[in-house]
Short mmCIF file of C-alpha atoms and ligand atoms in Angstrom, two decimals:
data_model
loop_
_atom_site.label_atom_id
_atom_site.label_comp_id
_atom_site.label_asym_id
_atom_site.label_seq_id
_atom_site.Cartn_x
_atom_site.Cartn_y
_atom_site.Cartn_z
CA UNK A 1 -0.08 0.03 0.03
CA UNK A 2 1.53 3.23 -1.06
CA UNK A 3 -0.23 6.48 -0.44
CA UNK A 4 0.82 9.53 -2.74
CA UNK A 5 0.24 12.94 -1.25
CA UNK A 6 -1.84 14.70 -3.92
CA UNK A 7 -0.34 18.07 -3.03
CA UNK A 8 3.23 16.76 -3.93
CA UNK A 9 4.42 17.55 -7.39
CA UNK A 10 4.38 14.63 -9.88
CA UNK A 11 7.22 14.20 -12.43
CA UNK A 12 6.29 13.09 -16.03
CA UNK A 13 9.12 12.03 -18.16
CA UNK A 14 8.99 12.53 -21.82
CA UNK A 15 6.06 15.06 -20.97
CA UNK A 16 5.85 16.46 -24.61
CA UNK A 17 4.98 12.97 -26.08
CA UNK A 18 1.70 11.68 -27.44
CA UNK A 19 0.75 9.62 -24.22
CA UNK A 20 2.50 11.80 -21.71
CA UNK A 21 0.71 15.05 -22.94
CA UNK A 22 -2.62 13.46 -22.05
CA UNK A 23 -1.29 12.28 -18.49
CA UNK A 24 0.14 15.79 -18.00
CA UNK A 25 -3.32 17.26 -18.85
CA UNK A 26 -5.43 15.09 -16.84
CA UNK A 27 -3.10 15.37 -13.85
CA UNK A 28 -3.44 19.22 -14.15
CA UNK A 29 -7.29 18.91 -14.35
CA UNK A 30 -7.26 16.78 -11.28
CA UNK A 31 -5.57 19.61 -9.49
CA UNK A 32 -2.00 18.22 -9.27
CA UNK A 33 1.31 20.05 -9.78
CA UNK A 34 3.33 18.60 -12.54
CA UNK A 35 6.89 18.80 -13.62
CA UNK A 36 7.25 17.42 -17.17
CA UNK A 37 10.66 16.71 -18.53
CA UNK A 38 11.50 17.35 -22.27
CA UNK A 39 14.69 17.21 -24.13
CA UNK A 40 14.83 20.88 -24.98
CA UNK A 41 12.46 23.23 -22.96
CA UNK A 42 13.69 26.22 -25.23
CA UNK A 43 12.49 24.75 -28.47
CA UNK A 44 9.99 26.78 -30.29
CA UNK A 45 8.09 23.87 -32.00
CA UNK A 46 6.49 20.85 -30.24
CA UNK A 47 5.85 22.31 -26.84
CA UNK A 48 2.97 24.58 -27.66
CA UNK A 49 0.42 22.43 -26.15
CA UNK A 50 2.36 22.22 -22.84
CA UNK A 51 2.66 26.00 -22.75
CA UNK A 52 -1.05 26.34 -23.26
CA UNK A 53 -1.51 23.85 -20.50
CA UNK A 54 0.64 25.81 -18.24
CA UNK A 55 -1.00 29.10 -19.10
CA UNK A 56 -4.42 27.43 -18.37
CA UNK A 57 -3.26 25.98 -14.92
CA UNK A 58 -1.05 28.93 -13.67
CA UNK A 59 1.95 27.72 -11.38
CA UNK A 60 1.17 24.13 -11.76
CA UNK A 61 3.17 23.00 -14.82
CA UNK A 62 6.92 23.49 -15.28
CA UNK A 63 9.11 22.15 -17.97
CA UNK A 64 12.71 20.68 -17.12
CA UNK A 65 15.36 19.55 -19.44
CA UNK A 66 16.28 15.84 -19.15
CA UNK A 67 17.88 13.34 -21.58
CA UNK A 68 17.46 9.56 -21.05
CA UNK A 69 21.17 8.87 -22.00
CA UNK A 70 22.38 11.44 -19.44
CA UNK A 71 23.09 10.01 -15.85
CA UNK A 72 21.55 12.24 -13.04
CA UNK A 73 19.59 14.21 -15.57
CA UNK A 74 16.25 13.55 -13.79
CA UNK A 75 17.40 13.83 -10.37
CA UNK A 76 16.98 17.61 -9.75
CA UNK A 77 13.43 17.86 -11.22
CA UNK A 78 12.58 14.60 -9.03
CA UNK A 79 13.43 16.32 -5.79
CA UNK A 80 10.21 16.60 -3.74
CA UNK A 81 8.10 14.22 -6.08
CA UNK A 82 6.62 11.35 -4.49
CA UNK A 83 5.27 9.93 -7.85
CA UNK A 84 7.32 9.52 -10.94
CA UNK A 85 5.48 8.57 -14.18
CA UNK A 86 8.23 7.53 -16.63
CA UNK A 87 6.90 7.36 -20.19
CA UNK A 88 9.91 8.47 -22.17
CA UNK A 89 11.27 5.92 -24.64
CA UNK A 90 11.45 5.96 -28.37
CA UNK A 91 8.59 4.19 -30.09
CA UNK A 92 9.83 3.59 -33.86
CA UNK A 93 8.31 1.08 -36.15
CA UNK A 94 9.45 -0.13 -39.42
CA UNK A 95 13.07 -0.43 -40.53
CA UNK A 96 15.32 1.12 -37.81
CA UNK A 97 19.04 1.64 -38.97
CA UNK A 98 20.68 1.20 -35.62
CA UNK A 99 18.25 -0.49 -33.22
CA UNK A 100 20.89 -0.69 -30.31
CA UNK A 101 21.47 3.07 -30.47
CA UNK A 102 17.98 4.37 -31.50
CA UNK A 103 15.92 1.90 -29.36
CA UNK A 104 17.51 -0.30 -26.72
CA UNK A 105 20.17 2.24 -25.44
CA UNK A 106 17.49 4.93 -24.58
CA UNK A 107 14.88 2.48 -23.23
CA UNK A 108 17.24 0.44 -21.06
CA UNK A 109 19.94 3.11 -20.04
CA UNK A 110 17.24 5.72 -19.77
CA UNK A 111 15.15 3.49 -17.20
CA UNK A 112 18.49 2.90 -15.32
CA UNK A 113 19.02 6.54 -15.12
CA UNK A 114 15.55 7.39 -14.18
CA UNK A 115 15.43 4.87 -11.47
CA UNK A 116 18.93 5.78 -10.21
CA UNK A 117 17.44 9.19 -9.76
CA UNK A 118 14.45 7.62 -7.84
CA UNK A 119 16.99 5.92 -5.72
CA UNK A 120 18.86 9.02 -4.92
CA UNK A 121 15.68 11.21 -4.23
CA UNK A 122 14.36 10.47 -0.80
CA UNK A 123 10.80 11.79 -1.47
CA UNK A 124 9.97 9.18 -4.25
CA UNK A 125 7.46 6.53 -3.14
CA UNK A 126 6.26 5.08 -6.57
CA UNK A 127 7.21 4.81 -10.03
CA UNK A 128 4.80 4.18 -12.76
CA UNK A 129 6.51 2.89 -15.99
CA UNK A 130 4.92 2.71 -19.51
CA UNK A 131 5.84 -0.56 -20.65
CA UNK A 132 3.61 -2.15 -23.49
CA UNK A 133 1.82 -5.35 -24.45
CA UNK A 134 4.91 -5.87 -26.50
CA UNK A 135 6.66 -6.77 -23.35
CA UNK A 136 4.20 -9.48 -22.76
CA UNK A 137 3.92 -10.77 -26.38
CA UNK A 138 6.62 -10.72 -28.93
CA UNK A 139 4.79 -12.39 -31.89
CA UNK A 140 1.25 -13.25 -32.29
CA UNK A 141 2.27 -16.80 -33.19
CA UNK A 142 3.27 -17.01 -29.39
CA UNK A 143 -0.69 -17.19 -28.66
CA UNK A 144 -0.78 -20.78 -30.11
CA UNK A 145 -1.78 -23.04 -27.13
CA UNK A 146 -3.02 -20.05 -25.22
CA UNK A 147 -6.58 -18.53 -24.72
CA UNK A 148 -5.24 -15.14 -24.21
CA UNK A 149 -2.14 -13.31 -22.65
CA UNK A 150 -2.07 -12.15 -19.13
CA UNK A 151 0.23 -10.11 -16.87
CA UNK A 152 1.94 -13.53 -16.13
CA UNK A 153 3.43 -13.61 -19.67
CA UNK A 154 6.72 -12.20 -20.88
CA UNK A 155 8.04 -11.51 -24.30
CA UNK A 156 10.81 -14.10 -24.74
CA UNK A 157 11.15 -13.96 -28.46
CA UNK A 158 12.17 -10.58 -29.50
CA UNK A 159 15.83 -9.68 -30.18
CA UNK A 160 17.68 -6.82 -31.43
CA UNK A 161 17.38 -8.14 -34.87
CA UNK A 162 13.95 -9.46 -34.80
CA UNK A 163 11.21 -7.11 -33.37
CA UNK A 164 13.74 -4.46 -31.86
CA UNK A 165 11.23 -2.20 -30.44
CA UNK A 166 9.41 -4.92 -28.54
CA UNK A 167 12.97 -6.19 -27.38
CA UNK A 168 13.58 -2.41 -26.27
CA UNK A 169 10.55 -2.46 -24.03
CA UNK A 170 11.02 -6.00 -22.56
CA UNK A 171 14.81 -5.33 -21.55
CA UNK A 172 13.74 -2.06 -20.06
CA UNK A 173 10.98 -3.33 -18.04
CA UNK A 174 12.91 -6.43 -16.78
CA UNK A 175 15.69 -4.05 -15.49
CA UNK A 176 12.98 -1.91 -13.86
CA UNK A 177 11.79 -4.94 -11.83
CA UNK A 178 15.40 -5.85 -11.01
CA UNK A 179 16.16 -2.45 -9.65
CA UNK A 180 12.91 -2.10 -7.53
CA UNK A 181 14.05 -5.08 -5.76
CA UNK A 182 17.22 -3.58 -4.65
CA UNK A 183 15.55 -1.03 -2.23
CA UNK A 184 12.14 -0.86 -0.27
CA UNK A 185 11.39 3.00 -0.31
CA UNK A 186 9.50 3.07 -3.51
CA UNK A 187 7.31 0.62 -5.55
CA UNK A 188 6.85 -0.03 -9.21
CA UNK A 189 3.71 -0.38 -11.27
CA UNK A 190 4.04 -1.10 -15.04
CA UNK A 191 1.37 0.06 -17.59
CA UNK A 192 1.12 -2.18 -20.85
CA UNK A 193 -0.85 -0.60 -23.55
CA UNK A 194 -1.77 -2.08 -27.00
CA UNK A 195 -1.40 0.33 -29.91
CA UNK A 196 -2.50 3.61 -28.48
CA UNK A 197 -4.69 5.60 -30.63
CA UNK A 198 -7.09 8.64 -30.36
CA UNK A 199 -6.74 12.41 -30.33
CA UNK A 200 -3.42 13.91 -30.01
CA UNK A 201 -2.57 17.14 -28.15
CA UNK A 202 0.52 17.49 -30.22
CA UNK A 203 1.33 17.29 -33.86
CA UNK A 204 5.13 16.81 -33.28
CA UNK A 205 5.24 13.38 -31.99
CA UNK A 206 7.14 10.66 -33.71
CA UNK A 207 5.24 7.88 -32.11
CA UNK A 208 4.79 4.71 -34.18
CA UNK A 209 1.19 5.15 -33.63
CA UNK A 210 1.01 7.73 -36.42
CA UNK A 211 2.68 5.57 -38.81
CA UNK A 212 0.25 2.78 -38.26
CA UNK A 213 -2.80 5.14 -38.38
CA UNK A 214 -1.03 6.82 -41.38
CA UNK A 215 -1.40 3.49 -43.32
CA UNK A 216 -5.28 4.24 -43.55
CA UNK A 217 -4.43 7.51 -45.56
CA UNK A 218 -1.45 6.85 -47.59
CA UNK A 219 -3.08 4.07 -49.93
CA UNK A 220 -0.46 1.44 -48.68
CA UNK A 221 -3.32 -0.83 -47.73
CA UNK A 222 -5.66 0.26 -50.65
CA UNK A 223 -5.48 -3.19 -52.44
CA UNK A 224 -5.70 -5.29 -49.33
CA UNK A 225 -4.68 -5.24 -45.69
CA UNK A 226 -2.52 -7.80 -43.89
CA UNK A 227 -4.62 -10.13 -41.66
CA UNK A 228 -2.83 -8.72 -38.61
CA UNK A 229 -4.41 -8.61 -35.24
CA UNK A 230 -3.30 -5.96 -32.65
CA UNK A 231 -4.35 -4.63 -29.25
CA UNK A 232 -5.98 -1.40 -29.45
CA UNK A 233 -6.56 1.35 -26.70
CA UNK A 234 -7.66 4.87 -26.43
CA UNK A 235 -4.85 7.56 -25.36
CA UNK A 236 -7.20 8.99 -22.89
CA UNK A 237 -7.80 5.82 -21.28
CA UNK A 238 -4.14 4.92 -21.29
CA UNK A 239 -3.49 8.48 -19.57
CA UNK A 240 -6.19 7.72 -16.99
CA UNK A 241 -4.69 4.15 -16.15
CA UNK A 242 -1.07 5.91 -15.52
CA UNK A 243 -2.76 8.28 -13.00
CA UNK A 244 -5.02 5.71 -11.33
CA UNK A 245 -1.84 3.35 -11.20
CA UNK A 246 0.02 6.18 -9.30
CA UNK A 247 -2.75 7.37 -6.82
CA UNK A 248 -4.51 4.05 -6.10
CA UNK A 249 -2.57 2.71 -2.92
CA UNK A 250 -3.11 -0.99 -3.58
CA UNK A 251 -2.02 -0.86 -7.18
CA UNK A 252 0.82 -3.24 -7.87
CA UNK A 253 2.64 -5.21 -10.67
CA UNK A 254 1.96 -5.18 -14.29
CA UNK A 255 -1.43 -3.96 -15.75
CA UNK A 256 -2.68 -4.70 -19.36
CA UNK A 257 -4.12 -1.78 -20.54
CA UNK A 258 -5.82 -2.73 -23.78
CA UNK A 259 -9.40 -2.15 -24.94
CA UNK A 260 -9.66 -4.89 -27.44
CA UNK A 261 -8.04 -6.65 -30.36
CA UNK A 262 -8.62 -5.40 -33.85
CA UNK A 263 -7.45 -6.43 -37.25
CA UNK A 264 -6.34 -3.94 -39.86
CA UNK A 265 -9.60 -4.72 -41.63
CA UNK A 266 -11.63 -4.24 -38.56
CA UNK A 267 -10.19 -0.82 -38.11
CA UNK A 268 -10.88 -0.10 -41.77
CA UNK A 269 -14.56 -1.22 -41.22
CA UNK A 270 -14.77 1.09 -38.17
CA UNK A 271 -13.47 3.96 -40.17
CA UNK A 272 -15.75 3.31 -43.16
CA UNK A 273 -18.94 3.13 -40.79
CA UNK A 274 -18.12 6.53 -39.46
CA UNK A 275 -16.46 8.52 -42.46
CA UNK A 276 -17.89 6.53 -45.62
CA UNK A 277 -15.79 4.52 -48.03
CA UNK A 278 -12.44 6.02 -49.10
CA UNK A 279 -10.00 4.53 -51.49
CA UNK A 280 -7.28 4.38 -48.84
CA UNK A 281 -9.52 2.15 -46.63
CA UNK A 282 -9.05 -1.60 -47.52
CA UNK A 283 -12.00 -3.59 -48.24
CA UNK A 284 -10.29 -7.04 -48.13
CA UNK A 285 -7.35 -8.80 -46.59
CA UNK A 286 -4.57 -9.56 -48.96
CA UNK A 287 -3.12 -13.27 -49.15
CA UNK A 288 -0.30 -14.01 -46.69
CA UNK A 289 2.22 -14.86 -49.60
CA UNK A 290 1.68 -11.58 -51.23
CA UNK A 291 2.06 -9.68 -47.97
CA UNK A 292 5.37 -11.60 -47.42
CA UNK A 293 6.52 -10.76 -50.94
CA UNK A 294 5.78 -7.07 -50.51
CA UNK A 295 6.99 -6.87 -46.83
CA UNK A 296 10.40 -5.15 -47.37
CA UNK A 297 8.74 -2.36 -49.44
CA UNK A 298 6.54 -1.65 -46.30
CA UNK A 299 9.65 -1.75 -43.98
CA UNK A 300 8.64 -5.13 -42.57
CA UNK A 301 10.63 -8.38 -42.58
CA UNK A 302 9.42 -11.54 -44.10
CA UNK A 303 9.95 -13.23 -40.57
CA UNK A 304 7.70 -10.75 -39.02
CA UNK A 305 4.87 -11.46 -41.51
CA UNK A 306 5.38 -15.23 -41.08
CA UNK A 307 5.11 -15.10 -37.46
CA UNK A 308 2.27 -12.47 -36.93
CA UNK A 309 -0.06 -12.46 -40.02
CA UNK A 310 -3.07 -14.60 -39.78
CA UNK A 311 -2.74 -15.41 -36.08
CA UNK A 312 -5.41 -14.49 -33.49
CA UNK A 313 -4.39 -12.23 -30.39
CA UNK A 314 -6.05 -11.71 -27.18
CA UNK A 315 -5.17 -9.80 -23.97
CA UNK A 316 -6.89 -10.03 -20.57
CA UNK A 317 -7.50 -6.52 -19.41
CA UNK A 318 -9.34 -7.39 -16.33
CA UNK A 319 -6.92 -6.42 -13.68
CA UNK A 320 -6.89 -2.85 -15.20
CA UNK A 321 -10.68 -2.57 -15.24
CA UNK A 322 -10.93 -3.90 -11.57
CA UNK A 323 -7.88 -2.39 -9.88
CA UNK A 324 -7.57 0.83 -11.73
CA UNK A 325 -11.29 1.35 -12.65
CA UNK A 326 -10.91 1.89 -16.34
CA UNK A 327 -13.91 1.59 -18.44
CA UNK A 328 -12.28 1.24 -21.90
CA UNK A 329 -13.76 3.05 -24.78
CA UNK A 330 -14.54 0.81 -27.87
CA UNK A 331 -11.70 0.50 -30.37
CA UNK A 332 -13.98 1.83 -33.17
CA UNK A 333 -14.60 5.04 -31.37
CA UNK A 334 -10.94 5.40 -30.68
CA UNK A 335 -9.69 4.93 -34.16
CA UNK A 336 -12.66 7.02 -35.45
CA UNK A 337 -11.57 9.93 -33.06
CA UNK A 338 -8.03 9.55 -34.32
CA UNK A 339 -9.02 9.91 -37.94
CA UNK A 340 -11.34 12.90 -37.16
CA UNK A 341 -8.39 14.44 -35.70
CA UNK A 342 -6.36 13.93 -38.96
CA UNK A 343 -9.27 15.51 -40.84
CA UNK A 344 -9.37 18.46 -38.31
CA UNK A 345 -5.50 18.92 -38.49
CA UNK A 346 -5.67 18.98 -42.49
CA UNK A 347 -3.65 15.61 -42.79
CA UNK A 348 -6.60 14.20 -44.82
CA UNK A 349 -9.62 15.62 -46.51
CA UNK A 350 -12.75 15.94 -44.47
P1 LIG B 401 6.19 9.79 -28.46
O1 LIG B 401 5.17 10.72 -28.62
O2 LIG B 401 7.37 9.53 -29.27
O3 LIG B 401 6.94 9.77 -26.79
C1 LIG B 401 8.05 9.45 -26.59
C2 LIG B 401 8.59 10.33 -25.67
O4 LIG B 401 9.98 9.91 -25.37
C3 LIG B 401 8.86 11.75 -26.17
O5 LIG B 401 8.55 12.92 -25.47
C4 LIG B 401 10.48 11.79 -26.61
O6 LIG B 401 11.03 13.12 -26.49
C5 LIG B 401 10.87 11.10 -25.33
N1 LIG B 401 12.34 10.60 -25.73
C6 LIG B 401 12.58 9.80 -26.75
N2 LIG B 401 13.98 9.60 -26.63
C7 LIG B 401 14.39 10.39 -25.70
C8 LIG B 401 15.59 10.53 -25.02
N3 LIG B 401 16.78 10.05 -25.55
N4 LIG B 401 15.74 11.40 -24.11
C9 LIG B 401 14.71 11.92 -23.39
N5 LIG B 401 13.34 11.83 -23.92
C10 LIG B 401 13.37 10.88 -24.94
O7 LIG B 401 5.52 8.25 -28.25
P2 LIG B 401 4.28 7.63 -27.26
O8 LIG B 401 3.66 6.86 -28.20
O9 LIG B 401 3.70 8.81 -26.58
O10 LIG B 401 5.05 6.70 -26.32
C11 LIG B 401 5.27 7.02 -25.00
C12 LIG B 401 5.45 5.77 -24.16
O11 LIG B 401 4.35 4.82 -24.57
C13 LIG B 401 6.70 4.95 -24.79
O12 LIG B 401 7.32 4.44 -23.60
C14 LIG B 401 6.18 4.04 -25.60
O13 LIG B 401 7.08 2.80 -25.75
C15 LIG B 401 4.89 3.63 -24.99
N6 LIG B 401 3.87 2.96 -25.61
C16 LIG B 401 3.37 3.44 -26.72
C17 LIG B 401 2.33 2.95 -27.38
C18 LIG B 401 1.80 3.47 -28.56
O14 LIG B 401 0.92 2.74 -29.38
N7 LIG B 401 1.75 4.85 -28.89
C19 LIG B 401 2.03 1.63 -27.04
C20 LIG B 401 2.55 1.02 -26.04
C21 LIG B 401 3.49 1.74 -25.11
P3 LIG B 401 10.95 14.01 -27.94
O15 LIG B 401 9.62 14.62 -27.98
O16 LIG B 401 11.96 14.96 -27.39
O17 LIG B 401 11.51 13.16 -28.98
#
């Protein structure tokens, strides 16, 4: 049981990101004082939404410079915080040139650095870490022989060469569980979202979410979608889950934060139902051999297609519903709200 003082400031790492921006906004709306870390607080683009939130909530949001690869970078802004919400980590999909440097180092070293600061700063009582369902399941084929994935499951199949982003999330989370055991002042709760979708407070994020949802606008699926199932969850529900994980004294362990599983075709159907038919929305699933042939053009490996396309996928979200009180929005609503935002932002025609 860990009780966090609601009057103490909360540190949110990667505060300008897609997910973190909603965490920051809801914390402020709940009356909390927030310290958000960003790589460059002086940059002119990409922080407008945080400056607007700071103006709406005078004196309760401050921005602090921190870099995952820099030891002690998070120590000073953490002083006085009881709760740390560590979201910062690169989410890159497709072909990544140097997965060790671009994904694993910032995820793993970054987690080490943030938690070393938590060890140093005596006020910290709880760390909520943004992990992912990809730290639970590496490839959809891993479902074979199971009804669903639960918090007891770990991704044991991803490597630097195969599924490097899932690998980065898995090694970072494992390290966090190892570090927390080395002391008894603060506890750790991990949040495991599926693909996060829904409206964004920032247009500057490089999150893999936008690449995936962009495939419903760039005609890459127009002739047929891969029969690929994925966990889908609304960004607003993910943000609420982080906050509930922080302030619910009995929250503990891992929480699968996923609304439902949708295939690419399910997403297309949901978009068609709300926006009508558009040429970029796929009407059919393409045969697996064809997807495999075209995989490199789409930045995928043939091994990824082999081990993921055509397999069912299911996650048990009952712990999150019960312990954190999250009433998940249906995936169709979230993907629709995401697409609506692309229309509002002028990315696609209305
Ligand atoms: P995002 O918008 O790209 O946010 C990532 C954040 O990490 C950004 O604020 C980024 O800062 C920061 N960051 C990256 N490298 C850094 C470094 N070297 N030093 C300091 N900060 C660094 O992506 P997101 O989708 O919101 O992801 C947030 C978290 O959710 C990540 O841990 C991700 O793995 C997890 N997650 C996301 C999804 C999803 O579908 N989106 C699903 C499951 C889990 P800059 O703005 O300066 O680049």
